[in-house]
Amino acid sequence: MTSFYSLIRSCQTDWDHYIQHEFIQQLGKGILDIACFQHYLKQDYLFLINFSRVWGLAVYKSHDITEIRQSLNSLKTIAEVELDLHVEYCKKWRITENELKTLTEAKANTDYTQFVLDVGLNGDILDLHIVLAPCLIGYGMIANWLRKQHWYDAKNNPYTSWIKMYISKAFQQTMQNEIAWIDQRLLNIDTSRFEQLTTIFKQATQLEANFWQMGLDRSF
Protein backbone atom coordinates (compact mmCIF):
# COMPACT_ATOMS: atom_id res chain seq x y z
CA MET A 1 0.00 0.00 0.00
CA THR A 2 1.30 3.45 -0.94
CA SER A 3 1.93 5.68 2.09
CA PHE A 4 4.07 8.57 3.22
CA TYR A 5 6.79 6.08 4.07
CA SER A 6 6.73 4.93 0.45
CA LEU A 7 7.89 8.45 -0.44
CA ILE A 8 10.76 8.18 2.02
CA ARG A 9 11.79 4.78 0.64
CA SER A 10 11.76 6.21 -2.89
CA CYS A 11 14.65 8.52 -1.95
CA GLN A 12 16.05 6.84 1.17
CA THR A 13 19.64 7.99 0.62
CA ASP A 14 18.60 11.63 0.23
CA TRP A 15 16.26 11.37 3.21
CA ASP A 16 18.96 9.89 5.47
CA HIS A 17 21.40 12.58 4.36
CA TYR A 18 18.86 15.23 5.34
CA ILE A 19 17.83 13.69 8.67
CA GLN A 20 21.41 12.86 9.71
CA HIS A 21 23.17 15.84 8.13
CA GLU A 22 26.45 17.00 9.66
CA PHE A 23 24.72 20.20 10.83
CA ILE A 24 22.19 18.08 12.75
CA GLN A 25 24.85 15.77 14.18
CA GLN A 26 26.93 18.68 15.44
CA LEU A 27 23.80 20.32 16.85
CA GLY A 28 22.83 17.07 18.59
CA LYS A 29 26.30 16.73 20.10
CA GLY A 30 26.25 20.35 21.24
CA ILE A 31 29.39 21.21 19.26
CA LEU A 32 27.83 23.22 16.43
CA ASP A 33 29.46 26.65 16.09
CA ILE A 34 27.05 29.24 17.50
CA ALA A 35 27.61 31.42 14.43
CA CYS A 36 26.35 28.55 12.23
CA PHE A 37 23.22 28.18 14.35
CA GLN A 38 22.62 31.93 14.29
CA HIS A 39 22.95 31.97 10.50
CA TYR A 40 20.43 29.14 10.27
CA LEU A 41 17.99 30.93 12.59
CA LYS A 42 18.18 34.13 10.56
CA GLN A 43 17.55 32.37 7.27
CA ASP A 44 14.78 30.30 8.84
CA TYR A 45 12.95 33.55 9.66
CA LEU A 46 12.84 34.38 5.95
CA PHE A 47 11.79 30.83 5.16
CA LEU A 48 8.89 31.03 7.62
CA ILE A 49 7.57 34.12 5.86
CA ASN A 50 7.52 32.25 2.55
CA PHE A 51 6.13 29.18 4.32
CA SER A 52 3.11 31.27 5.33
CA ARG A 53 2.64 32.33 1.70
CA VAL A 54 2.53 28.69 0.67
CA TRP A 55 -0.22 27.97 3.18
CA GLY A 56 -2.06 30.91 1.67
CA LEU A 57 -1.86 29.08 -1.65
CA ALA A 58 -3.10 25.95 0.09
CA VAL A 59 -6.25 27.81 1.14
CA TYR A 60 -6.91 28.63 -2.52
CA LYS A 61 -6.11 25.09 -3.70
CA SER A 62 -8.30 23.39 -1.09
CA HIS A 63 -11.21 21.25 -2.31
CA ASP A 64 -13.66 21.71 0.54
CA ILE A 65 -14.34 23.73 3.67
CA THR A 66 -12.48 21.24 5.88
CA GLU A 67 -9.29 21.66 3.83
CA ILE A 68 -9.80 25.44 3.69
CA ARG A 69 -10.03 25.61 7.47
CA GLN A 70 -7.01 23.36 7.92
CA SER A 71 -4.87 25.44 5.55
CA LEU A 72 -6.11 28.72 7.03
CA ASN A 73 -5.29 27.49 10.52
CA SER A 74 -1.74 26.62 9.40
CA LEU A 75 -1.37 30.05 7.79
CA LYS A 76 -2.60 31.84 10.91
CA THR A 77 -0.40 29.75 13.19
CA ILE A 78 2.72 30.72 11.26
CA ALA A 79 1.82 34.37 10.66
CA GLU A 80 0.37 35.11 14.10
CA VAL A 81 2.22 32.73 16.42
CA GLU A 82 5.31 30.99 15.03
CA LEU A 83 6.96 34.06 13.52
CA ASP A 84 6.64 35.95 16.81
CA LEU A 85 7.98 32.96 18.73
CA HIS A 86 10.87 32.71 16.28
CA VAL A 87 11.73 36.39 16.80
CA GLU A 88 11.74 35.89 20.58
CA TYR A 89 13.84 32.72 20.25
CA CYS A 90 16.33 34.57 18.05
CA LYS A 91 16.74 37.23 20.75
CA LYS A 92 18.01 34.50 23.10
CA TRP A 93 20.76 33.89 20.55
CA ARG A 94 21.65 37.60 20.34
CA ILE A 95 19.83 38.21 17.05
CA THR A 96 17.78 41.40 17.06
CA GLU A 97 14.43 41.89 15.36
CA ASN A 98 15.98 44.65 13.26
CA GLU A 99 18.62 42.21 12.00
CA LEU A 100 15.87 39.82 10.93
CA LYS A 101 14.07 42.57 9.02
CA THR A 102 17.19 43.57 7.06
CA LEU A 103 18.53 40.12 6.13
CA THR A 104 19.99 39.10 2.80
CA GLU A 105 18.45 35.83 1.68
CA ALA A 106 20.96 33.04 1.06
CA LYS A 107 20.92 31.21 -2.29
CA ALA A 108 20.02 27.88 -0.65
CA ASN A 109 17.05 29.61 0.96
CA THR A 110 15.94 31.27 -2.28
CA ASP A 111 16.28 28.01 -4.23
CA TYR A 112 14.21 26.12 -1.70
CA THR A 113 11.43 28.66 -1.24
CA GLN A 114 11.18 29.27 -4.99
CA PHE A 115 10.76 25.55 -5.61
CA VAL A 116 8.08 25.27 -2.91
CA LEU A 117 6.21 28.29 -4.27
CA ASP A 118 6.45 27.00 -7.87
CA VAL A 119 4.99 23.65 -6.83
CA GLY A 120 2.28 25.48 -4.92
CA LEU A 121 1.37 27.65 -7.89
CA ASN A 122 1.44 24.90 -10.52
CA GLY A 123 0.28 21.85 -8.56
CA ASP A 124 -2.74 20.84 -6.54
CA ILE A 125 -3.31 20.59 -2.79
CA LEU A 126 -1.58 17.18 -2.59
CA ASP A 127 1.51 18.50 -4.39
CA LEU A 128 1.60 21.31 -1.84
CA HIS A 129 1.50 18.99 1.14
CA ILE A 130 4.17 16.75 -0.40
CA VAL A 131 6.57 19.62 -1.04
CA LEU A 132 6.10 20.83 2.55
CA ALA A 133 6.42 17.37 4.10
CA PRO A 134 10.24 17.25 4.41
CA CYS A 135 10.01 20.38 6.55
CA LEU A 136 6.83 19.77 8.53
CA ILE A 137 7.34 16.04 9.07
CA GLY A 138 11.12 15.95 8.72
CA TYR A 139 11.85 18.25 11.66
CA GLY A 140 9.85 16.00 13.98
CA MET A 141 11.68 12.94 12.69
CA ILE A 142 15.05 14.69 13.09
CA ALA A 143 14.28 15.44 16.74
CA ASN A 144 13.18 11.84 17.31
CA TRP A 145 16.35 10.54 15.65
CA LEU A 146 18.56 12.81 17.78
CA ARG A 147 17.12 11.79 21.12
CA LYS A 148 17.73 8.11 20.29
CA GLN A 149 21.47 8.63 19.74
CA HIS A 150 23.72 7.41 22.55
CA TRP A 151 25.79 10.59 22.31
CA TYR A 152 22.85 12.97 22.78
CA ASP A 153 23.15 14.68 26.18
CA ALA A 154 20.07 16.85 26.72
CA LYS A 155 21.30 18.29 30.02
CA ASN A 156 24.54 19.73 28.68
CA ASN A 157 23.55 20.63 25.13
CA PRO A 158 23.06 24.35 24.37
CA TYR A 159 20.66 23.42 21.56
CA THR A 160 18.32 21.29 23.66
CA SER A 161 15.66 24.03 23.63
CA TRP A 162 15.54 23.82 19.81
CA ILE A 163 15.26 20.03 19.87
CA LYS A 164 12.53 20.17 22.53
CA MET A 165 10.34 22.27 20.24
CA TYR A 166 10.14 19.37 17.79
CA ILE A 167 9.79 16.51 20.28
CA SER A 168 6.98 18.35 22.03
CA LYS A 169 3.59 16.65 22.18
CA ALA A 170 2.02 19.41 20.10
CA PHE A 171 4.54 19.21 17.26
CA GLN A 172 4.61 15.41 17.23
CA GLN A 173 0.82 15.35 17.00
CA THR A 174 0.90 17.85 14.14
CA MET A 175 3.44 15.62 12.40
CA GLN A 176 1.29 12.51 12.83
CA ASN A 177 -1.80 14.37 11.61
CA GLU A 178 0.06 15.41 8.48
CA ILE A 179 1.27 11.86 7.83
CA ALA A 180 -2.31 10.61 8.20
CA TRP A 181 -3.59 13.32 5.81
CA ILE A 182 -1.01 12.36 3.18
CA ASP A 183 -1.59 8.62 3.64
CA GLN A 184 -5.31 9.07 3.02
CA ARG A 185 -4.71 10.95 -0.25
CA LEU A 186 -2.14 8.44 -1.50
CA LEU A 187 -4.52 5.50 -1.23
CA ASN A 188 -5.99 5.71 -4.72
CA ILE A 189 -3.26 7.28 -6.83
CA ASP A 190 -1.75 5.45 -9.81
CA THR A 191 1.92 4.73 -10.48
CA SER A 192 2.38 7.75 -12.74
CA ARG A 193 1.01 10.13 -10.12
CA PHE A 194 3.14 8.56 -7.40
CA GLU A 195 6.24 9.08 -9.53
CA GLN A 196 5.34 12.76 -9.91
CA LEU A 197 5.01 13.08 -6.15
CA THR A 198 8.29 11.26 -5.47
CA THR A 199 10.08 13.71 -7.77
CA ILE A 200 8.68 16.64 -5.78
CA PHE A 201 9.43 14.99 -2.45
CA LYS A 202 12.99 14.06 -3.41
CA GLN A 203 13.86 17.56 -4.62
CA ALA A 204 12.35 19.17 -1.53
CA THR A 205 14.36 16.78 0.65
CA GLN A 206 17.58 17.66 -1.18
CA LEU A 207 16.84 21.37 -0.80
CA GLU A 208 16.24 20.88 2.93
CA ALA A 209 19.66 19.23 3.20
CA ASN A 210 21.14 22.18 1.30
CA PHE A 211 19.58 24.45 3.92
CA TRP A 212 21.52 22.62 6.64
CA GLN A 213 24.70 22.90 4.58
CA MET A 214 24.08 26.63 4.19
CA GLY A 215 23.92 26.91 7.98
CA LEU A 216 27.10 24.88 8.41
CA ASP A 217 29.00 26.91 5.82
CA ARG A 218 27.38 30.24 6.82
CA SER A 219 27.00 30.81 3.10
CA PHE A 220 24.90 33.31 1.15
PDB file of C-alpha atoms in Angstrom:
ATOM      1  CA  MET A   1       0.000   0.000   0.000  1.00  0.00           C
ATOM      2  CA  THR A   2       1.298   3.452  -0.940  1.00  0.00           C
ATOM      3  CA  SER A   3       1.927   5.675   2.088  1.00  0.00           C
ATOM      4  CA  PHE A   4       4.071   8.574   3.219  1.00  0.00           C
ATOM      5  CA  TYR A   5       6.787   6.079   4.074  1.00  0.00           C
ATOM      6  CA  SER A   6       6.729   4.934   0.446  1.00  0.00           C
ATOM      7  CA  LEU A   7       7.891   8.449  -0.443  1.00  0.00           C
ATOM      8  CA  ILE A   8      10.762   8.177   2.023  1.00  0.00           C
ATOM      9  CA  ARG A   9      11.789   4.778   0.639  1.00  0.00           C
ATOM     10  CA  SER A  10      11.758   6.214  -2.888  1.00  0.00           C
ATOM     11  CA  CYS A  11      14.650   8.521  -1.950  1.00  0.00           C
ATOM     12  CA  GLN A  12      16.047   6.843   1.173  1.00  0.00           C
ATOM     13  CA  THR A  13      19.639   7.990   0.620  1.00  0.00           C
ATOM     14  CA  ASP A  14      18.602  11.629   0.226  1.00  0.00           C
ATOM     15  CA  TRP A  15      16.263  11.374   3.213  1.00  0.00           C
ATOM     16  CA  ASP A  16      18.955   9.892   5.466  1.00  0.00           C
ATOM     17  CA  HIS A  17      21.405  12.582   4.358  1.00  0.00           C
ATOM     18  CA  TYR A  18      18.863  15.233   5.335  1.00  0.00           C
ATOM     19  CA  ILE A  19      17.829  13.685   8.673  1.00  0.00           C
ATOM     20  CA  GLN A  20      21.406  12.859   9.708  1.00  0.00           C
ATOM     21  CA  HIS A  21      23.166  15.843   8.133  1.00  0.00           C
ATOM     22  CA  GLU A  22      26.446  16.999   9.657  1.00  0.00           C
ATOM     23  CA  PHE A  23      24.723  20.202  10.833  1.00  0.00           C
ATOM     24  CA  ILE A  24      22.191  18.078  12.751  1.00  0.00           C
ATOM     25  CA  GLN A  25      24.850  15.770  14.183  1.00  0.00           C
ATOM     26  CA  GLN A  26      26.931  18.680  15.443  1.00  0.00           C
ATOM     27  CA  LEU A  27      23.800  20.322  16.848  1.00  0.00           C
ATOM     28  CA  GLY A  28      22.829  17.074  18.586  1.00  0.00           C
ATOM     29  CA  LYS A  29      26.302  16.727  20.097  1.00  0.00           C
ATOM     30  CA  GLY A  30      26.247  20.351  21.237  1.00  0.00           C
ATOM     31  CA  ILE A  31      29.391  21.208  19.263  1.00  0.00           C
ATOM     32  CA  LEU A  32      27.831  23.221  16.434  1.00  0.00           C
ATOM     33  CA  ASP A  33      29.456  26.646  16.090  1.00  0.00           C
ATOM     34  CA  ILE A  34      27.050  29.237  17.505  1.00  0.00           C
ATOM     35  CA  ALA A  35      27.610  31.418  14.425  1.00  0.00           C
ATOM     36  CA  CYS A  36      26.352  28.550  12.233  1.00  0.00           C
ATOM     37  CA  PHE A  37      23.223  28.181  14.346  1.00  0.00           C
ATOM     38  CA  GLN A  38      22.617  31.927  14.288  1.00  0.00           C
ATOM     39  CA  HIS A  39      22.951  31.969  10.503  1.00  0.00           C
ATOM     40  CA  TYR A  40      20.435  29.136  10.269  1.00  0.00           C
ATOM     41  CA  LEU A  41      17.986  30.931  12.586  1.00  0.00           C
ATOM     42  CA  LYS A  42      18.184  34.135  10.562  1.00  0.00           C
ATOM     43  CA  GLN A  43      17.546  32.369   7.271  1.00  0.00           C
ATOM     44  CA  ASP A  44      14.777  30.300   8.840  1.00  0.00           C
ATOM     45  CA  TYR A  45      12.950  33.546   9.663  1.00  0.00           C
ATOM     46  CA  LEU A  46      12.840  34.377   5.950  1.00  0.00           C
ATOM     47  CA  PHE A  47      11.790  30.828   5.157  1.00  0.00           C
ATOM     48  CA  LEU A  48       8.890  31.030   7.623  1.00  0.00           C
ATOM     49  CA  ILE A  49       7.574  34.122   5.859  1.00  0.00           C
ATOM     50  CA  ASN A  50       7.522  32.247   2.555  1.00  0.00           C
ATOM     51  CA  PHE A  51       6.128  29.183   4.323  1.00  0.00           C
ATOM     52  CA  SER A  52       3.113  31.269   5.332  1.00  0.00           C
ATOM     53  CA  ARG A  53       2.638  32.334   1.697  1.00  0.00           C
ATOM     54  CA  VAL A  54       2.531  28.686   0.666  1.00  0.00           C
ATOM     55  CA  TRP A  55      -0.223  27.968   3.184  1.00  0.00           C
ATOM     56  CA  GLY A  56      -2.065  30.912   1.671  1.00  0.00           C
ATOM     57  CA  LEU A  57      -1.862  29.083  -1.652  1.00  0.00           C
ATOM     58  CA  ALA A  58      -3.099  25.949   0.091  1.00  0.00           C
ATOM     59  CA  VAL A  59      -6.253  27.808   1.143  1.00  0.00           C
ATOM     60  CA  TYR A  60      -6.915  28.631  -2.515  1.00  0.00           C
ATOM     61  CA  LYS A  61      -6.111  25.094  -3.699  1.00  0.00           C
ATOM     62  CA  SER A  62      -8.303  23.389  -1.086  1.00  0.00           C
ATOM     63  CA  HIS A  63     -11.207  21.255  -2.312  1.00  0.00           C
ATOM     64  CA  ASP A  64     -13.664  21.708   0.535  1.00  0.00           C
ATOM     65  CA  ILE A  65     -14.341  23.727   3.667  1.00  0.00           C
ATOM     66  CA  THR A  66     -12.478  21.243   5.875  1.00  0.00           C
ATOM     67  CA  GLU A  67      -9.290  21.658   3.827  1.00  0.00           C
ATOM     68  CA  ILE A  68      -9.799  25.437   3.685  1.00  0.00           C
ATOM     69  CA  ARG A  69     -10.031  25.615   7.474  1.00  0.00           C
ATOM     70  CA  GLN A  70      -7.010  23.356   7.923  1.00  0.00           C
ATOM     71  CA  SER A  71      -4.872  25.441   5.547  1.00  0.00           C
ATOM     72  CA  LEU A  72      -6.114  28.717   7.028  1.00  0.00           C
ATOM     73  CA  ASN A  73      -5.292  27.494  10.520  1.00  0.00           C
ATOM     74  CA  SER A  74      -1.744  26.616   9.400  1.00  0.00           C
ATOM     75  CA  LEU A  75      -1.368  30.048   7.790  1.00  0.00           C
ATOM     76  CA  LYS A  76      -2.601  31.845  10.907  1.00  0.00           C
ATOM     77  CA  THR A  77      -0.403  29.747  13.190  1.00  0.00           C
ATOM     78  CA  ILE A  78       2.724  30.720  11.260  1.00  0.00           C
ATOM     79  CA  ALA A  79       1.820  34.369  10.659  1.00  0.00           C
ATOM     80  CA  GLU A  80       0.369  35.114  14.096  1.00  0.00           C
ATOM     81  CA  VAL A  81       2.224  32.733  16.420  1.00  0.00           C
ATOM     82  CA  GLU A  82       5.313  30.990  15.034  1.00  0.00           C
ATOM     83  CA  LEU A  83       6.965  34.058  13.515  1.00  0.00           C
ATOM     84  CA  ASP A  84       6.638  35.950  16.810  1.00  0.00           C
ATOM     85  CA  LEU A  85       7.977  32.959  18.726  1.00  0.00           C
ATOM     86  CA  HIS A  86      10.872  32.710  16.277  1.00  0.00           C
ATOM     87  CA  VAL A  87      11.726  36.386  16.796  1.00  0.00           C
ATOM     88  CA  GLU A  88      11.741  35.885  20.578  1.00  0.00           C
ATOM     89  CA  TYR A  89      13.837  32.723  20.252  1.00  0.00           C
ATOM     90  CA  CYS A  90      16.329  34.568  18.048  1.00  0.00           C
ATOM     91  CA  LYS A  91      16.738  37.229  20.754  1.00  0.00           C
ATOM     92  CA  LYS A  92      18.008  34.502  23.098  1.00  0.00           C
ATOM     93  CA  TRP A  93      20.756  33.894  20.546  1.00  0.00           C
ATOM     94  CA  ARG A  94      21.647  37.601  20.335  1.00  0.00           C
ATOM     95  CA  ILE A  95      19.826  38.210  17.051  1.00  0.00           C
ATOM     96  CA  THR A  96      17.778  41.403  17.059  1.00  0.00           C
ATOM     97  CA  GLU A  97      14.433  41.888  15.357  1.00  0.00           C
ATOM     98  CA  ASN A  98      15.982  44.652  13.264  1.00  0.00           C
ATOM     99  CA  GLU A  99      18.619  42.206  11.995  1.00  0.00           C
ATOM    100  CA  LEU A 100      15.870  39.822  10.927  1.00  0.00           C
ATOM    101  CA  LYS A 101      14.074  42.567   9.023  1.00  0.00           C
ATOM    102  CA  THR A 102      17.185  43.565   7.062  1.00  0.00           C
ATOM    103  CA  LEU A 103      18.530  40.124   6.132  1.00  0.00           C
ATOM    104  CA  THR A 104      19.994  39.101   2.801  1.00  0.00           C
ATOM    105  CA  GLU A 105      18.454  35.834   1.677  1.00  0.00           C
ATOM    106  CA  ALA A 106      20.959  33.036   1.060  1.00  0.00           C
ATOM    107  CA  LYS A 107      20.918  31.206  -2.293  1.00  0.00           C
ATOM    108  CA  ALA A 108      20.019  27.883  -0.650  1.00  0.00           C
ATOM    109  CA  ASN A 109      17.048  29.611   0.962  1.00  0.00           C
ATOM    110  CA  THR A 110      15.936  31.266  -2.281  1.00  0.00           C
ATOM    111  CA  ASP A 111      16.284  28.009  -4.234  1.00  0.00           C
ATOM    112  CA  TYR A 112      14.212  26.120  -1.696  1.00  0.00           C
ATOM    113  CA  THR A 113      11.431  28.659  -1.242  1.00  0.00           C
ATOM    114  CA  GLN A 114      11.179  29.269  -4.995  1.00  0.00           C
ATOM    115  CA  PHE A 115      10.761  25.551  -5.606  1.00  0.00           C
ATOM    116  CA  VAL A 116       8.085  25.273  -2.914  1.00  0.00           C
ATOM    117  CA  LEU A 117       6.211  28.288  -4.275  1.00  0.00           C
ATOM    118  CA  ASP A 118       6.454  27.001  -7.867  1.00  0.00           C
ATOM    119  CA  VAL A 119       4.992  23.649  -6.825  1.00  0.00           C
ATOM    120  CA  GLY A 120       2.281  25.483  -4.920  1.00  0.00           C
ATOM    121  CA  LEU A 121       1.368  27.647  -7.891  1.00  0.00           C
ATOM    122  CA  ASN A 122       1.436  24.903 -10.522  1.00  0.00           C
ATOM    123  CA  GLY A 123       0.283  21.852  -8.562  1.00  0.00           C
ATOM    124  CA  ASP A 124      -2.739  20.837  -6.537  1.00  0.00           C
ATOM    125  CA  ILE A 125      -3.308  20.586  -2.793  1.00  0.00           C
ATOM    126  CA  LEU A 126      -1.581  17.182  -2.593  1.00  0.00           C
ATOM    127  CA  ASP A 127       1.509  18.501  -4.390  1.00  0.00           C
ATOM    128  CA  LEU A 128       1.604  21.314  -1.840  1.00  0.00           C
ATOM    129  CA  HIS A 129       1.503  18.989   1.143  1.00  0.00           C
ATOM    130  CA  ILE A 130       4.168  16.752  -0.396  1.00  0.00           C
ATOM    131  CA  VAL A 131       6.568  19.620  -1.041  1.00  0.00           C
ATOM    132  CA  LEU A 132       6.098  20.835   2.547  1.00  0.00           C
ATOM    133  CA  ALA A 133       6.423  17.369   4.098  1.00  0.00           C
ATOM    134  CA  PRO A 134      10.238  17.252   4.406  1.00  0.00           C
ATOM    135  CA  CYS A 135      10.007  20.382   6.548  1.00  0.00           C
ATOM    136  CA  LEU A 136       6.830  19.771   8.534  1.00  0.00           C
ATOM    137  CA  ILE A 137       7.339  16.044   9.069  1.00  0.00           C
ATOM    138  CA  GLY A 138      11.116  15.947   8.719  1.00  0.00           C
ATOM    139  CA  TYR A 139      11.845  18.250  11.661  1.00  0.00           C
ATOM    140  CA  GLY A 140       9.854  16.001  13.984  1.00  0.00           C
ATOM    141  CA  MET A 141      11.685  12.941  12.687  1.00  0.00           C
ATOM    142  CA  ILE A 142      15.048  14.687  13.089  1.00  0.00           C
ATOM    143  CA  ALA A 143      14.284  15.442  16.735  1.00  0.00           C
ATOM    144  CA  ASN A 144      13.182  11.837  17.306  1.00  0.00           C
ATOM    145  CA  TRP A 145      16.353  10.543  15.650  1.00  0.00           C
ATOM    146  CA  LEU A 146      18.558  12.806  17.780  1.00  0.00           C
ATOM    147  CA  ARG A 147      17.120  11.791  21.121  1.00  0.00           C
ATOM    148  CA  LYS A 148      17.729   8.109  20.288  1.00  0.00           C
ATOM    149  CA  GLN A 149      21.466   8.635  19.740  1.00  0.00           C
ATOM    150  CA  HIS A 150      23.724   7.415  22.555  1.00  0.00           C
ATOM    151  CA  TRP A 151      25.788  10.594  22.314  1.00  0.00           C
ATOM    152  CA  TYR A 152      22.851  12.974  22.776  1.00  0.00           C
ATOM    153  CA  ASP A 153      23.146  14.682  26.182  1.00  0.00           C
ATOM    154  CA  ALA A 154      20.068  16.849  26.720  1.00  0.00           C
ATOM    155  CA  LYS A 155      21.303  18.293  30.024  1.00  0.00           C
ATOM    156  CA  ASN A 156      24.541  19.730  28.676  1.00  0.00           C
ATOM    157  CA  ASN A 157      23.553  20.633  25.127  1.00  0.00           C
ATOM    158  CA  PRO A 158      23.064  24.352  24.372  1.00  0.00           C
ATOM    159  CA  TYR A 159      20.663  23.424  21.558  1.00  0.00           C
ATOM    160  CA  THR A 160      18.322  21.286  23.661  1.00  0.00           C
ATOM    161  CA  SER A 161      15.664  24.026  23.632  1.00  0.00           C
ATOM    162  CA  TRP A 162      15.536  23.823  19.813  1.00  0.00           C
ATOM    163  CA  ILE A 163      15.260  20.027  19.868  1.00  0.00           C
ATOM    164  CA  LYS A 164      12.532  20.168  22.530  1.00  0.00           C
ATOM    165  CA  MET A 165      10.336  22.269  20.240  1.00  0.00           C
ATOM    166  CA  TYR A 166      10.144  19.369  17.794  1.00  0.00           C
ATOM    167  CA  ILE A 167       9.792  16.515  20.284  1.00  0.00           C
ATOM    168  CA  SER A 168       6.979  18.354  22.033  1.00  0.00           C
ATOM    169  CA  LYS A 169       3.587  16.652  22.180  1.00  0.00           C
ATOM    170  CA  ALA A 170       2.017  19.415  20.103  1.00  0.00           C
ATOM    171  CA  PHE A 171       4.539  19.210  17.265  1.00  0.00           C
ATOM    172  CA  GLN A 172       4.612  15.409  17.232  1.00  0.00           C
ATOM    173  CA  GLN A 173       0.817  15.349  17.003  1.00  0.00           C
ATOM    174  CA  THR A 174       0.901  17.850  14.138  1.00  0.00           C
ATOM    175  CA  MET A 175       3.442  15.622  12.396  1.00  0.00           C
ATOM    176  CA  GLN A 176       1.289  12.508  12.835  1.00  0.00           C
ATOM    177  CA  ASN A 177      -1.801  14.367  11.614  1.00  0.00           C
ATOM    178  CA  GLU A 178       0.061  15.413   8.477  1.00  0.00           C
ATOM    179  CA  ILE A 179       1.274  11.861   7.827  1.00  0.00           C
ATOM    180  CA  ALA A 180      -2.307  10.610   8.200  1.00  0.00           C
ATOM    181  CA  TRP A 181      -3.586  13.320   5.813  1.00  0.00           C
ATOM    182  CA  ILE A 182      -1.012  12.361   3.175  1.00  0.00           C
ATOM    183  CA  ASP A 183      -1.593   8.617   3.643  1.00  0.00           C
ATOM    184  CA  GLN A 184      -5.308   9.066   3.017  1.00  0.00           C
ATOM    185  CA  ARG A 185      -4.711  10.949  -0.248  1.00  0.00           C
ATOM    186  CA  LEU A 186      -2.138   8.440  -1.495  1.00  0.00           C
ATOM    187  CA  LEU A 187      -4.524   5.496  -1.225  1.00  0.00           C
ATOM    188  CA  ASN A 188      -5.992   5.709  -4.720  1.00  0.00           C
ATOM    189  CA  ILE A 189      -3.256   7.285  -6.831  1.00  0.00           C
ATOM    190  CA  ASP A 190      -1.751   5.453  -9.811  1.00  0.00           C
ATOM    191  CA  THR A 191       1.922   4.732 -10.483  1.00  0.00           C
ATOM    192  CA  SER A 192       2.382   7.754 -12.738  1.00  0.00           C
ATOM    193  CA  ARG A 193       1.007  10.135 -10.123  1.00  0.00           C
ATOM    194  CA  PHE A 194       3.136   8.560  -7.397  1.00  0.00           C
ATOM    195  CA  GLU A 195       6.242   9.076  -9.526  1.00  0.00           C
ATOM    196  CA  GLN A 196       5.339  12.761  -9.907  1.00  0.00           C
ATOM    197  CA  LEU A 197       5.013  13.083  -6.149  1.00  0.00           C
ATOM    198  CA  THR A 198       8.286  11.259  -5.466  1.00  0.00           C
ATOM    199  CA  THR A 199      10.081  13.707  -7.771  1.00  0.00           C
ATOM    200  CA  ILE A 200       8.678  16.637  -5.781  1.00  0.00           C
ATOM    201  CA  PHE A 201       9.435  14.985  -2.446  1.00  0.00           C
ATOM    202  CA  LYS A 202      12.991  14.059  -3.410  1.00  0.00           C
ATOM    203  CA  GLN A 203      13.860  17.559  -4.616  1.00  0.00           C
ATOM    204  CA  ALA A 204      12.348  19.173  -1.528  1.00  0.00           C
ATOM    205  CA  THR A 205      14.359  16.783   0.655  1.00  0.00           C
ATOM    206  CA  GLN A 206      17.583  17.659  -1.183  1.00  0.00           C
ATOM    207  CA  LEU A 207      16.837  21.366  -0.801  1.00  0.00           C
ATOM    208  CA  GLU A 208      16.244  20.880   2.926  1.00  0.00           C
ATOM    209  CA  ALA A 209      19.665  19.232   3.197  1.00  0.00           C
ATOM    210  CA  ASN A 210      21.143  22.179   1.295  1.00  0.00           C
ATOM    211  CA  PHE A 211      19.582  24.454   3.923  1.00  0.00           C
ATOM    212  CA  TRP A 212      21.520  22.621   6.643  1.00  0.00           C
ATOM    213  CA  GLN A 213      24.701  22.900   4.585  1.00  0.00           C
ATOM    214  CA  MET A 214      24.078  26.628   4.190  1.00  0.00           C
ATOM    215  CA  GLY A 215      23.924  26.907   7.981  1.00  0.00           C
ATOM    216  CA  LEU A 216      27.096  24.875   8.413  1.00  0.00           C
ATOM    217  CA  ASP A 217      29.001  26.912   5.822  1.00  0.00           C
ATOM    218  CA  ARG A 218      27.382  30.239   6.822  1.00  0.00           C
ATOM    219  CA  SER A 219      27.001  30.812   3.102  1.00  0.00           C
ATOM    220  CA  PHE A 220      24.898  33.311   1.148  1.00  0.00           C
TER     221      PHE A 220
END
